[in-house]
PDB file of C-alpha atoms in Angstrom:
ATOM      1  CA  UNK A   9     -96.121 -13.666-159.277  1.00  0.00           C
ATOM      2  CA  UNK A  10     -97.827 -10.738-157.604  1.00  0.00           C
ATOM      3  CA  UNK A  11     -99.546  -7.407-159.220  1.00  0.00           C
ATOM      4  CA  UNK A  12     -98.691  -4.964-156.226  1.00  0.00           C
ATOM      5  CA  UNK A  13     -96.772  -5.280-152.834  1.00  0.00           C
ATOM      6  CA  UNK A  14     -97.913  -3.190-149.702  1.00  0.00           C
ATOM      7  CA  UNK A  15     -95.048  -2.076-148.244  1.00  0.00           C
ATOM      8  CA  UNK A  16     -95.561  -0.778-144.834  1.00  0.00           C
ATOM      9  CA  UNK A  17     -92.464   0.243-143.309  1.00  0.00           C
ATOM     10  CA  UNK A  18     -89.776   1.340-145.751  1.00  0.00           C
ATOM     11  CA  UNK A  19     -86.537   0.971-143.555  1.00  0.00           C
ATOM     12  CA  UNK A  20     -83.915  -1.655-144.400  1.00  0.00           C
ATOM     13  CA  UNK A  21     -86.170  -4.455-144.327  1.00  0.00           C
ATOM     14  CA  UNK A  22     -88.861  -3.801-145.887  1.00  0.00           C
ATOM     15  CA  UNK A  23     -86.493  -1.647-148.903  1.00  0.00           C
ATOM     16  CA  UNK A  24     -84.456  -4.358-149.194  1.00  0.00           C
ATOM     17  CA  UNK A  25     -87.685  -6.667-149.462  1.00  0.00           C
ATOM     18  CA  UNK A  26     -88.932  -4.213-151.778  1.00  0.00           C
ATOM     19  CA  UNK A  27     -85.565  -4.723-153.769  1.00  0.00           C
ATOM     20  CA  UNK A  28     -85.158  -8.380-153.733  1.00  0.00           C
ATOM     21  CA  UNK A  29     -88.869  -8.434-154.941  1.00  0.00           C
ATOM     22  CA  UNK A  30     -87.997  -5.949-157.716  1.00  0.00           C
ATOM     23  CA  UNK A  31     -84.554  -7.563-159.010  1.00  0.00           C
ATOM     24  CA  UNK A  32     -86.538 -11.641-158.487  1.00  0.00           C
ATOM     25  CA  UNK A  33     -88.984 -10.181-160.908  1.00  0.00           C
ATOM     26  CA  UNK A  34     -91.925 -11.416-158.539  1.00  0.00           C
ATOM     27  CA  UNK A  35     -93.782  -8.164-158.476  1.00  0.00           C
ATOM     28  CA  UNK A  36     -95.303  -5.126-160.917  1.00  0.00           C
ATOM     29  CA  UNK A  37     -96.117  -2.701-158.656  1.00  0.00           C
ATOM     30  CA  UNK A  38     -95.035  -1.099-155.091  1.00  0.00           C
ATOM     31  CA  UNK A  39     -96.964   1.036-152.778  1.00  0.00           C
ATOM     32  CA  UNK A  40     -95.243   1.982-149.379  1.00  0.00           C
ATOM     33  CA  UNK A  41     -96.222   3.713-146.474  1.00  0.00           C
ATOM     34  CA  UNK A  42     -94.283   5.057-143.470  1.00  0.00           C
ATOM     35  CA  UNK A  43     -94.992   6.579-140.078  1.00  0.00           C
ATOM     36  CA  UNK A  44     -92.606   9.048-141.373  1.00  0.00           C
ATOM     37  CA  UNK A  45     -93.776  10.927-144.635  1.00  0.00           C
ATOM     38  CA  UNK A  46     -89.565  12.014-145.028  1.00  0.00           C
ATOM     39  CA  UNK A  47     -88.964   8.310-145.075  1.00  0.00           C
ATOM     40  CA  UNK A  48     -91.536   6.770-147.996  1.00  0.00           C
ATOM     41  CA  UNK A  49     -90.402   9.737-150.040  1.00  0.00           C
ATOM     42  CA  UNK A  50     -86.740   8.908-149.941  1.00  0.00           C
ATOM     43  CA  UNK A  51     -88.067   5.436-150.343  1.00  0.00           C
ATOM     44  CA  UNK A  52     -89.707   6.861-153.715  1.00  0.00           C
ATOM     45  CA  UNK A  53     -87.102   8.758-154.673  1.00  0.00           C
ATOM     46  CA  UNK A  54     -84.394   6.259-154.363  1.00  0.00           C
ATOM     47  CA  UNK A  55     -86.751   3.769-156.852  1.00  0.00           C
ATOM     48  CA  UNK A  56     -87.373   1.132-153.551  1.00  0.00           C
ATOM     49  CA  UNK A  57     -90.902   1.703-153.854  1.00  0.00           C
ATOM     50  CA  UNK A  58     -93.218   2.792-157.298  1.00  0.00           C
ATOM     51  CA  UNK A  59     -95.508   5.210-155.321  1.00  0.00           C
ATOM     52  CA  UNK A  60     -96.121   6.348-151.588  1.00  0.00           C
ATOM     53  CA  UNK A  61     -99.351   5.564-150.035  1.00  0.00           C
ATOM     54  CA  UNK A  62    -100.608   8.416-147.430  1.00  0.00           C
ATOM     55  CA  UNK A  63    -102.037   5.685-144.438  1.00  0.00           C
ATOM     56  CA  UNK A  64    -101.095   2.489-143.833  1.00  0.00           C
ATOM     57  CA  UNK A  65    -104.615   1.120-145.381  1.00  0.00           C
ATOM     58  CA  UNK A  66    -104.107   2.855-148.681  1.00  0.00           C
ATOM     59  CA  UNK A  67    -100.719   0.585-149.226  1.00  0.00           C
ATOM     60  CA  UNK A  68    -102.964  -2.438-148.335  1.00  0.00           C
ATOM     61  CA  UNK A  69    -105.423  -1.369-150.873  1.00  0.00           C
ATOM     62  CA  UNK A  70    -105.347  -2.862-154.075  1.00  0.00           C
ATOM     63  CA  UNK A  71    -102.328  -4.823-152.815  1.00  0.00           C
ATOM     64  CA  UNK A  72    -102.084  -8.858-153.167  1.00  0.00           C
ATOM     65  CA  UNK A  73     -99.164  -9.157-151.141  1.00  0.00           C
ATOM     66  CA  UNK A  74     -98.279  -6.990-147.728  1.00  0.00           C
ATOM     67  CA  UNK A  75     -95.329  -7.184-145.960  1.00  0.00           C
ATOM     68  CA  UNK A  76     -95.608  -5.427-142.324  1.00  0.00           C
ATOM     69  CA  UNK A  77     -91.940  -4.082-141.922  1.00  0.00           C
ATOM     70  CA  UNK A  78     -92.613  -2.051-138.755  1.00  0.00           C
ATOM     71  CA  UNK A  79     -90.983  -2.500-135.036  1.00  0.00           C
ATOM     72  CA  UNK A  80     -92.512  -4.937-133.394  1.00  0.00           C
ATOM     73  CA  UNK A  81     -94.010  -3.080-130.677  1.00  0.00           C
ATOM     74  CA  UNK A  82     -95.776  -1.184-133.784  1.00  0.00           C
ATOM     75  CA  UNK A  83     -97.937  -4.722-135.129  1.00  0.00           C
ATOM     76  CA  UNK A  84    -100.451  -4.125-132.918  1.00  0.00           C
ATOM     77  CA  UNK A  85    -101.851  -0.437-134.055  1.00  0.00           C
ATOM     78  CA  UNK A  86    -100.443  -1.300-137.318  1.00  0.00           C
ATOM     79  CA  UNK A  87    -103.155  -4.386-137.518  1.00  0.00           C
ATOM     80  CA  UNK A  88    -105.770  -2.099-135.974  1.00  0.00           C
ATOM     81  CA  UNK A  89    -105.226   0.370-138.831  1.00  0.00           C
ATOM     82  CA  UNK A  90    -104.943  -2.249-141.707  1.00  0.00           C
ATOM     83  CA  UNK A  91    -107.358  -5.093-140.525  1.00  0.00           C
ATOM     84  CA  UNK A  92    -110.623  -4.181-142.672  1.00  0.00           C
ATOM     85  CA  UNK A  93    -108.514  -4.853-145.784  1.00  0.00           C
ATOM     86  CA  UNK A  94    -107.107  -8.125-144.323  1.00  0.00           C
ATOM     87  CA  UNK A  95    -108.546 -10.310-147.124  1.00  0.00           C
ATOM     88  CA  UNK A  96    -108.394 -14.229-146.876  1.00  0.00           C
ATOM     89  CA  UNK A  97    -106.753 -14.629-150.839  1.00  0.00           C
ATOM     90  CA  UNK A  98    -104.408 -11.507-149.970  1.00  0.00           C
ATOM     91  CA  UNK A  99    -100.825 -12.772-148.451  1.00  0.00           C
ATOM     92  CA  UNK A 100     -99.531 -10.315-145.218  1.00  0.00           C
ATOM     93  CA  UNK A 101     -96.218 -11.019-143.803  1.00  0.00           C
ATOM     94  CA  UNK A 102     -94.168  -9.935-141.198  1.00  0.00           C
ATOM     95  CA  UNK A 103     -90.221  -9.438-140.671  1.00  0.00           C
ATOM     96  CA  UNK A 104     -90.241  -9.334-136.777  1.00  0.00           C
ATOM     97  CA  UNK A 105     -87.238 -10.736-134.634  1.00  0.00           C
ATOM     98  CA  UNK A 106     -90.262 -11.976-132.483  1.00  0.00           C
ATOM     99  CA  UNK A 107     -93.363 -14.164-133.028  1.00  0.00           C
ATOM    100  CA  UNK A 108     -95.144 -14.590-130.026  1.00  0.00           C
ATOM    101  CA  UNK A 109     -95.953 -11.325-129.192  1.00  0.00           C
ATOM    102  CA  UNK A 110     -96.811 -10.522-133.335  1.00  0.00           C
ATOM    103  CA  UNK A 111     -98.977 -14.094-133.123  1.00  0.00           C
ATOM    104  CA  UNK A 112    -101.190 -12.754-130.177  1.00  0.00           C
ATOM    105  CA  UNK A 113    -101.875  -9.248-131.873  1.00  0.00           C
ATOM    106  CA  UNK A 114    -102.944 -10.698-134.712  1.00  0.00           C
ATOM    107  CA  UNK A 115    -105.354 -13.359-133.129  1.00  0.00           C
ATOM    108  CA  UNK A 116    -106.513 -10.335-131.133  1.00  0.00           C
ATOM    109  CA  UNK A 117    -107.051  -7.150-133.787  1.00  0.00           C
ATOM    110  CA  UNK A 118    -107.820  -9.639-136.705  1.00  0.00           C
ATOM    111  CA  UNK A 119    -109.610 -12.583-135.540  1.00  0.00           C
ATOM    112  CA  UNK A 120    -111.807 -14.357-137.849  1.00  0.00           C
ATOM    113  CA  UNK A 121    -109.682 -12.746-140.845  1.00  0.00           C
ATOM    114  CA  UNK A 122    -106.025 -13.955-138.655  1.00  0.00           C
ATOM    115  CA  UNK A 123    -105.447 -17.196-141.225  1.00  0.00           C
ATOM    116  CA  UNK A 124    -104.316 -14.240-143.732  1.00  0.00           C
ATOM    117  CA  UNK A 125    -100.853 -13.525-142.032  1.00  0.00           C
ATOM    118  CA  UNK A 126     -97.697 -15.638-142.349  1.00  0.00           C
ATOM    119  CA  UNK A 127     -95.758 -14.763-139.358  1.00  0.00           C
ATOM    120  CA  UNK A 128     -91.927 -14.488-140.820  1.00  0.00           C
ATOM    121  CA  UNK A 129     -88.472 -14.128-139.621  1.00  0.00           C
ATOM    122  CA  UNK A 130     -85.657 -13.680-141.926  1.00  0.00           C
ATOM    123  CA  UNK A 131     -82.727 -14.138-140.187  1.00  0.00           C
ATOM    124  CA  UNK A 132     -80.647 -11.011-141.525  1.00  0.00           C
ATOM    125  CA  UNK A 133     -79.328  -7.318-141.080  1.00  0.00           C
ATOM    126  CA  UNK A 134     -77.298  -4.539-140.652  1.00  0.00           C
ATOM    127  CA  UNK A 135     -76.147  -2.528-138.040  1.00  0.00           C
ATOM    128  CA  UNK A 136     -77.199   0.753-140.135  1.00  0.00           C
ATOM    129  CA  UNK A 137     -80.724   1.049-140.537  1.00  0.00           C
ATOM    130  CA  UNK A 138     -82.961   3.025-142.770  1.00  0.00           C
ATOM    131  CA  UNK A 139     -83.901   2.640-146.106  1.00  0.00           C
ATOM    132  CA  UNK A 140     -80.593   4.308-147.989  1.00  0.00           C
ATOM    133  CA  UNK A 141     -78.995   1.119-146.673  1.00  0.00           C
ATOM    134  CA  UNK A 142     -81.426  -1.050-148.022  1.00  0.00           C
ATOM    135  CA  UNK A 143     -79.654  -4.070-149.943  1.00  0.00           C
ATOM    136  CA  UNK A 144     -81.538  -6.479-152.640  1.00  0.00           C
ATOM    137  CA  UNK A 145     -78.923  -9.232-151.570  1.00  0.00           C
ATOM    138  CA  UNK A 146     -79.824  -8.546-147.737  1.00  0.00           C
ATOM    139  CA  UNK A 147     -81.762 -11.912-148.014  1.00  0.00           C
ATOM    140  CA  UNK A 148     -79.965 -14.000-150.059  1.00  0.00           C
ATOM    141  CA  UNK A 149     -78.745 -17.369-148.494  1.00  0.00           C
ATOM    142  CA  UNK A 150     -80.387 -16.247-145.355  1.00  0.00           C
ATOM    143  CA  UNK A 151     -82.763 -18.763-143.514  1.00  0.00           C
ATOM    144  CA  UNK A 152     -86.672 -17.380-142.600  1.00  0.00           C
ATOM    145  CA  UNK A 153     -88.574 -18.888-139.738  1.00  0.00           C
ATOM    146  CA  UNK A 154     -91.844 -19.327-140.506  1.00  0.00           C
ATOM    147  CA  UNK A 155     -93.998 -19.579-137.388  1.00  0.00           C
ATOM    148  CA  UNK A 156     -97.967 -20.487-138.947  1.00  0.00           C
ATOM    149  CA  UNK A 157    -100.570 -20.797-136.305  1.00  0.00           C
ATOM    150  CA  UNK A 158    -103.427 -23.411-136.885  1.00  0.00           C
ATOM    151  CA  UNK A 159    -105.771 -20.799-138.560  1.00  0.00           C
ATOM    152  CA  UNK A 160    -103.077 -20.434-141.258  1.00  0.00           C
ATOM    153  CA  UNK A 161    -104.228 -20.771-144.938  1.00  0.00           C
ATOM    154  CA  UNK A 162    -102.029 -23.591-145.763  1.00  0.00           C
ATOM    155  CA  UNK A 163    -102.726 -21.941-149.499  1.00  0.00           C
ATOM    156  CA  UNK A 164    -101.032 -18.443-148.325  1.00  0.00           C
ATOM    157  CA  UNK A 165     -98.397 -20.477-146.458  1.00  0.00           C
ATOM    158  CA  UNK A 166     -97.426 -22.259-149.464  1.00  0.00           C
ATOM    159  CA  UNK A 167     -97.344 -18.492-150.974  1.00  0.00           C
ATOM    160  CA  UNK A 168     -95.179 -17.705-148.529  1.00  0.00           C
ATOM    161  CA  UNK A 169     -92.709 -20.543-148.694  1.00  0.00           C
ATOM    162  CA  UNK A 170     -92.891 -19.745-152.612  1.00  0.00           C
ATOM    163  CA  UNK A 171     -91.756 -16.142-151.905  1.00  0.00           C
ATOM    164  CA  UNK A 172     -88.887 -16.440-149.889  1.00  0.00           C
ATOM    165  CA  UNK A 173     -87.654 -19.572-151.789  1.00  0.00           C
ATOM    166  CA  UNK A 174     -87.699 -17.298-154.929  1.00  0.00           C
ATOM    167  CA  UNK A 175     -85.374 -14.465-152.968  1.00  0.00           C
ATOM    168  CA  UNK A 176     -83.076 -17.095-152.663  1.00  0.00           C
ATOM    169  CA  UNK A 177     -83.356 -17.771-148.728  1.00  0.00           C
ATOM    170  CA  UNK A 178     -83.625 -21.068-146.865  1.00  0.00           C
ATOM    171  CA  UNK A 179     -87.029 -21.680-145.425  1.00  0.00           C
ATOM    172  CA  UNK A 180     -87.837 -23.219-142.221  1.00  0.00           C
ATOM    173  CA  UNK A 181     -91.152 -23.648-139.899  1.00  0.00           C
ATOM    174  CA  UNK A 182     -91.268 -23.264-135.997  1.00  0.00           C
ATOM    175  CA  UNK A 183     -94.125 -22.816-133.442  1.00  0.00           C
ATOM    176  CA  UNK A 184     -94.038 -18.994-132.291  1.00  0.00           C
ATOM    177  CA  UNK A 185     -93.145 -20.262-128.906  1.00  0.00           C
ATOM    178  CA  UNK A 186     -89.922 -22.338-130.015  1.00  0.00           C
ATOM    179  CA  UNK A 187     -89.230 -19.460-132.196  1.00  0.00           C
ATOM    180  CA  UNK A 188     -88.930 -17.194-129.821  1.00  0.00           C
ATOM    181  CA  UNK A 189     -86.839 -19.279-127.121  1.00  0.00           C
ATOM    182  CA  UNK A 190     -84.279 -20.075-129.614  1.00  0.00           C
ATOM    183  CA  UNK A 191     -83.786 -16.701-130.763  1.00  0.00           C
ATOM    184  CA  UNK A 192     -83.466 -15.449-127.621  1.00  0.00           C
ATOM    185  CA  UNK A 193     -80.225 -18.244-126.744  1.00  0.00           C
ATOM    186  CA  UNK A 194     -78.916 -17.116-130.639  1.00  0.00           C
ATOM    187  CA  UNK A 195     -79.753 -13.735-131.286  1.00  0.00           C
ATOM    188  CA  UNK A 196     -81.327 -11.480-128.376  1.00  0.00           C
ATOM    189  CA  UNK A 197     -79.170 -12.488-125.222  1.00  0.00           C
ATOM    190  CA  UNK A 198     -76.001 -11.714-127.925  1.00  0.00           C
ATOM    191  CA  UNK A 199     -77.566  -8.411-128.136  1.00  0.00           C
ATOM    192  CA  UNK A 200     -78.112  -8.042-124.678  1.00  0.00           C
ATOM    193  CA  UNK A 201     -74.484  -8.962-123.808  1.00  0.00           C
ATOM    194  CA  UNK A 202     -72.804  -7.097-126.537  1.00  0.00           C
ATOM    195  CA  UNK A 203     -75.378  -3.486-124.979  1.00  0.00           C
ATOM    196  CA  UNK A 204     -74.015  -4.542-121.325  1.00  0.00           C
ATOM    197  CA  UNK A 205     -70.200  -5.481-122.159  1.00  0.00           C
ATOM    198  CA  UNK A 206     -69.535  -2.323-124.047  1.00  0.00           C
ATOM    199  CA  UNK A 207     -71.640  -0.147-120.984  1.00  0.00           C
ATOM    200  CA  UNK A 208     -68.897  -2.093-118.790  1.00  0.00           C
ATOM    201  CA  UNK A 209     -66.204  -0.588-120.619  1.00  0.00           C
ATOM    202  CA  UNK A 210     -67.791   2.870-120.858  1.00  0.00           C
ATOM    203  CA  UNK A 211     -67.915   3.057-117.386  1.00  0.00           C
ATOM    204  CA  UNK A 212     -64.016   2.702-116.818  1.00  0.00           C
ATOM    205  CA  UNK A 213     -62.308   5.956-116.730  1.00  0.00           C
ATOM    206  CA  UNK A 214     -60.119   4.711-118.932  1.00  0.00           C
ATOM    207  CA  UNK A 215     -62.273   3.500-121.382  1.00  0.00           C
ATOM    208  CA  UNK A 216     -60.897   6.112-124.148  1.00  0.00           C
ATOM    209  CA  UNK A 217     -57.570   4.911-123.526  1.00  0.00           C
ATOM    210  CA  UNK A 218     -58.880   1.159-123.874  1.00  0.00           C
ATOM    211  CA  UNK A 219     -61.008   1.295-126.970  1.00  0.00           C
ATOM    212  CA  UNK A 220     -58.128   2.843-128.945  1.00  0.00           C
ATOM    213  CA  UNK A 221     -56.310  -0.210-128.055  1.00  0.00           C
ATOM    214  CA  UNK A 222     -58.796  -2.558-129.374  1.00  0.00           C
ATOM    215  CA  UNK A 223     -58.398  -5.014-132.383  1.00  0.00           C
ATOM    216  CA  UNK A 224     -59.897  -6.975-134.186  1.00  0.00           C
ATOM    217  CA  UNK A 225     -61.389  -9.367-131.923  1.00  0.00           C
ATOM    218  CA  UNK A 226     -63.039  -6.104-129.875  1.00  0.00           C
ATOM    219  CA  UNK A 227     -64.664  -4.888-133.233  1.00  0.00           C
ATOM    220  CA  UNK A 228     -66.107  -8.519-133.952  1.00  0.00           C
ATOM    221  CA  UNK A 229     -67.317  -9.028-130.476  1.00  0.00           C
ATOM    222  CA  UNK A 230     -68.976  -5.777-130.349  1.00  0.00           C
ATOM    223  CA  UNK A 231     -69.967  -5.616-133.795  1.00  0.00           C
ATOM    224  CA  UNK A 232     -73.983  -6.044-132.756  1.00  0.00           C
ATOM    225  CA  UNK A 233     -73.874  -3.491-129.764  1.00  0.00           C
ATOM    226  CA  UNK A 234     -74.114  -0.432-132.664  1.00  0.00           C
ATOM    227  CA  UNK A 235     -77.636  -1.890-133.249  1.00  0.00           C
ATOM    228  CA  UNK A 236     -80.404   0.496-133.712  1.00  0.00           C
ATOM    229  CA  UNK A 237     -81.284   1.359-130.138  1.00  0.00           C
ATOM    230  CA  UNK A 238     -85.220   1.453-130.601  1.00  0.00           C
ATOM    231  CA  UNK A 239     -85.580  -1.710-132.326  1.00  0.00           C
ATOM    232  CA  UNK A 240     -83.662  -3.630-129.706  1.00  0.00           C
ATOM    233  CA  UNK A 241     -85.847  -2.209-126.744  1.00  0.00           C
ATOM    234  CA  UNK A 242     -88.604  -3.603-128.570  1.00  0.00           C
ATOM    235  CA  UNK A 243     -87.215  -7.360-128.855  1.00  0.00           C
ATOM    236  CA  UNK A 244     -86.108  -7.683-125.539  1.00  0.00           C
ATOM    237  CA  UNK A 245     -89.226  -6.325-123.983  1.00  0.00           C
ATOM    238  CA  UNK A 246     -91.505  -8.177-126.319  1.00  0.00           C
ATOM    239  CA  UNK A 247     -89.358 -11.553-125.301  1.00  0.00           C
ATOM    240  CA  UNK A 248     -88.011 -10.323-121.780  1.00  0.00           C
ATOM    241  CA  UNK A 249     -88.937 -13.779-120.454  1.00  0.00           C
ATOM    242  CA  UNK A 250     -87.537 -16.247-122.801  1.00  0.00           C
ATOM    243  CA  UNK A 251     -84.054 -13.633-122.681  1.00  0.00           C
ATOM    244  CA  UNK A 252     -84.259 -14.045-119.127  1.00  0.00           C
ATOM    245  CA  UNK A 253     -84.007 -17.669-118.900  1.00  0.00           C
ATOM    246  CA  UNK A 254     -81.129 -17.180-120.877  1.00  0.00           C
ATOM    247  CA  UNK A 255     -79.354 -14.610-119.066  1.00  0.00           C
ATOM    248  CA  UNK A 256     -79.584 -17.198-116.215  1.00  0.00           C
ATOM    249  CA  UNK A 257     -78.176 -20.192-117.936  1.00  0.00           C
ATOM    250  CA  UNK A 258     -75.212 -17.593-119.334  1.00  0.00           C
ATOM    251  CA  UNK A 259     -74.821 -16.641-115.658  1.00  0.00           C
ATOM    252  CA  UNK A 260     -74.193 -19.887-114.670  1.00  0.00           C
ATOM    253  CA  UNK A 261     -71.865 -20.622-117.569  1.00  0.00           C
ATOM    254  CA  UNK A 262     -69.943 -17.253-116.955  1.00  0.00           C
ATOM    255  CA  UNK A 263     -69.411 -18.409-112.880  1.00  0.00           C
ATOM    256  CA  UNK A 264     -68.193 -21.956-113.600  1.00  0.00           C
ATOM    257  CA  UNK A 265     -65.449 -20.192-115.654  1.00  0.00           C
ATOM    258  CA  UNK A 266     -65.043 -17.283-113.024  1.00  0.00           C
ATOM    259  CA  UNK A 267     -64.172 -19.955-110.514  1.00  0.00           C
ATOM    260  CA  UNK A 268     -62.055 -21.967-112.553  1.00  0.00           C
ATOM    261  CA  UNK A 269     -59.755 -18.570-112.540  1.00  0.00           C
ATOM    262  CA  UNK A 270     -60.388 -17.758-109.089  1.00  0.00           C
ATOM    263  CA  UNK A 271     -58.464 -20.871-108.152  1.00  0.00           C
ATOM    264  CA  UNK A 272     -56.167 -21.352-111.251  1.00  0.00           C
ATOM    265  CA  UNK A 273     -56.837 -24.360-112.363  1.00  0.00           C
ATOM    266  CA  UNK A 274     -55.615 -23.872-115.761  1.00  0.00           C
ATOM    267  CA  UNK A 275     -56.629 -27.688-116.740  1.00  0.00           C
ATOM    268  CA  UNK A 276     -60.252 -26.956-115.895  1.00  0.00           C
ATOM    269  CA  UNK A 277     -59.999 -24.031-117.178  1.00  0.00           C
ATOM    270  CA  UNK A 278     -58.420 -25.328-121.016  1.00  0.00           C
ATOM    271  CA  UNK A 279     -60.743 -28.401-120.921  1.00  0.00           C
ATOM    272  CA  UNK A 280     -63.526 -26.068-121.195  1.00  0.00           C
ATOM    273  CA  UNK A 281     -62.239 -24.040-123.426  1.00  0.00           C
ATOM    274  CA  UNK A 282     -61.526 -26.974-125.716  1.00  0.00           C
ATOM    275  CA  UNK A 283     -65.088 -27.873-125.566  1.00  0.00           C
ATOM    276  CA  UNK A 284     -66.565 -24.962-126.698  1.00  0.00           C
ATOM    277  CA  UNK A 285     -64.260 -23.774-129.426  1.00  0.00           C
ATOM    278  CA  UNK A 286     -64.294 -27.483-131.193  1.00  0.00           C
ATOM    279  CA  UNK A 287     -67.862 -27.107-131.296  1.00  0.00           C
ATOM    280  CA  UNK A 288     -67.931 -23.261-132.424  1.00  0.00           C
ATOM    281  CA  UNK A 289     -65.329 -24.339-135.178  1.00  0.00           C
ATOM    282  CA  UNK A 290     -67.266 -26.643-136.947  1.00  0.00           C
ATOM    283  CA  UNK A 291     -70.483 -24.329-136.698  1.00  0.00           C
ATOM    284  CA  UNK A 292     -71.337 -22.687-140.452  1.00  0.00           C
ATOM    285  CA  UNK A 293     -73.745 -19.579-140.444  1.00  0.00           C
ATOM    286  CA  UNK A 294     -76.849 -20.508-141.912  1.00  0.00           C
ATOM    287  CA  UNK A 295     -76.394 -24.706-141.523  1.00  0.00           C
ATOM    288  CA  UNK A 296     -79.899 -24.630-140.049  1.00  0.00           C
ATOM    289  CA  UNK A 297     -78.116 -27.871-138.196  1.00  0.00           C
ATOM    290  CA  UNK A 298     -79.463 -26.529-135.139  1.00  0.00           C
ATOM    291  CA  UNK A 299     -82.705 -25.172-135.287  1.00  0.00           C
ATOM    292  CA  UNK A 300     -85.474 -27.872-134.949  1.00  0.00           C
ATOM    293  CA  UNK A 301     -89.221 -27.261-135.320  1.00  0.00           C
TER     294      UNK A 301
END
């Protein structure tokens, strides 16, 4: 399908991209780049990627499909660097947890040459990062959020929907905007509690003593709060607001219960309970059932 991907940013996305690409057959050639010369080589010499590109521009060129696999507080300088190249019959991508933020930069650095980009989400991971974890399966059966803007090429769009479709994933379209206020209700408050339950526990002076207690319920529950530290601070910044309105609404959840306990009224207090876990027990990763446009 494509001659040569631009890889730029070879972690675990964008190697496991690389990968998927590779194993689907859709591509001849890869070129990556990384702020991090240590990184694209062990990219290279782990076969993720067919050559390493020196600049960011120089895995553009020659390229007919880029995928920008960088943190998204990184898009901006990252379209700065790589915008002359931005060609209208040349596919870029994005992996980034937000699309907002990612839309604006590139109405802002790439303007007239914006309808290029397919703002993507592929809604997938790991808790160890880099590219020796990278996985060619990391996408399969996943769902990716598509968030076009009305510039869009609706002929790179259907590229894009072709691509991920081919690696196996279930495609879906958003506005940036619902995008990001759903992910912050599924994916970024989660994060937020998961950083701020385990700090809770941290802070106990018998936290040691508690933690080597802990089962299996602990290790699920906290599974997300050994997330990579940097790329987190970028999501919730980048989406601090839409987070926010969530933290609120979980606030308000989290004191109806309190109070239900305060004056044990264990009726109230299984009633809501039954609520929630009926619905959470017929909820199937990956249904899509619940994400509109």
């Amino acid at each position: 399908m494509f001659k040569q991907l631009g890889l730029i940013g070879c972690g675990l996305m964008g190697g496991s991209f690389a990968l998927a690409m590779k194993q689907a057959g859709l591509v001849d050639r890869i070129i990556g780049y990384s702020k991090s010369p240590s990184t694209t080589e062990r990219a290279r010499q782990l076969g993720v990627i067919d050559q390493a590109a020196e600049s960011a521009l120089l895995a553009v060129s020659g390229s007919d499909i880029v995928l920008l696999a960088v943190p998204v507080a990184a898009t901006d300088i990252t379209f700065r660097a790589i915008r002359h190249l931005v060609n209208p019959d040349v596919l870029f991508m994005d992996v980034g947890s937000t699309k907002r933020d990612v839309v604006d930069s590139a109405r802002r650095v790439l303007k007239e040459r914006v309808g290029a980009f397919v703002p993507a989400h592929p809604i997938t991971g790991k808790e160890l990062a880099g590219v020796q974890n990278a996985d060619a399966d990391l996408y399969k059966d996943r769902q990716v959020i598509l968030t076009p803007i009305a510039q869009t090429s609706p002929v790179l769009l259907d590229k894009a929907r072709a691509v991920w479709a081919a690696l196996n994933c279930h495609v879906q379209e958003m506005t940036p905007e619902a995008h990001d206020a759903a992910f912050a209700a599924v994916s970024h408050l989660p994060h937020l509690l998961a950083f701020a339950y385990f700090t809770g526990i941290l802070q106990q002076k018998e936290s040691e003593q508690f933690l080597a207690l802990a089962g299996p319920g602990f290790r699920d529950f906290t599974r997300i709060a050994a997330s990579d530290p940097a790329i987190w601070r970028d999501i919730l910044i980048a989406n601090r607001e839409e987070v926010l309105k969530q933290s609120e609404r979980f606030r308000g959840a989290l004191g109806v219960l309190e109070q239900v306990l305060r004056d044990c009224q264990g009726e109230a207090l299984e009633a809501l309970i039954t609520g929630v876990s009926h619905t959470r027990s017929h909820w199937r990763l990956g249904s899509g059932r619940h994400v509109k446009k």
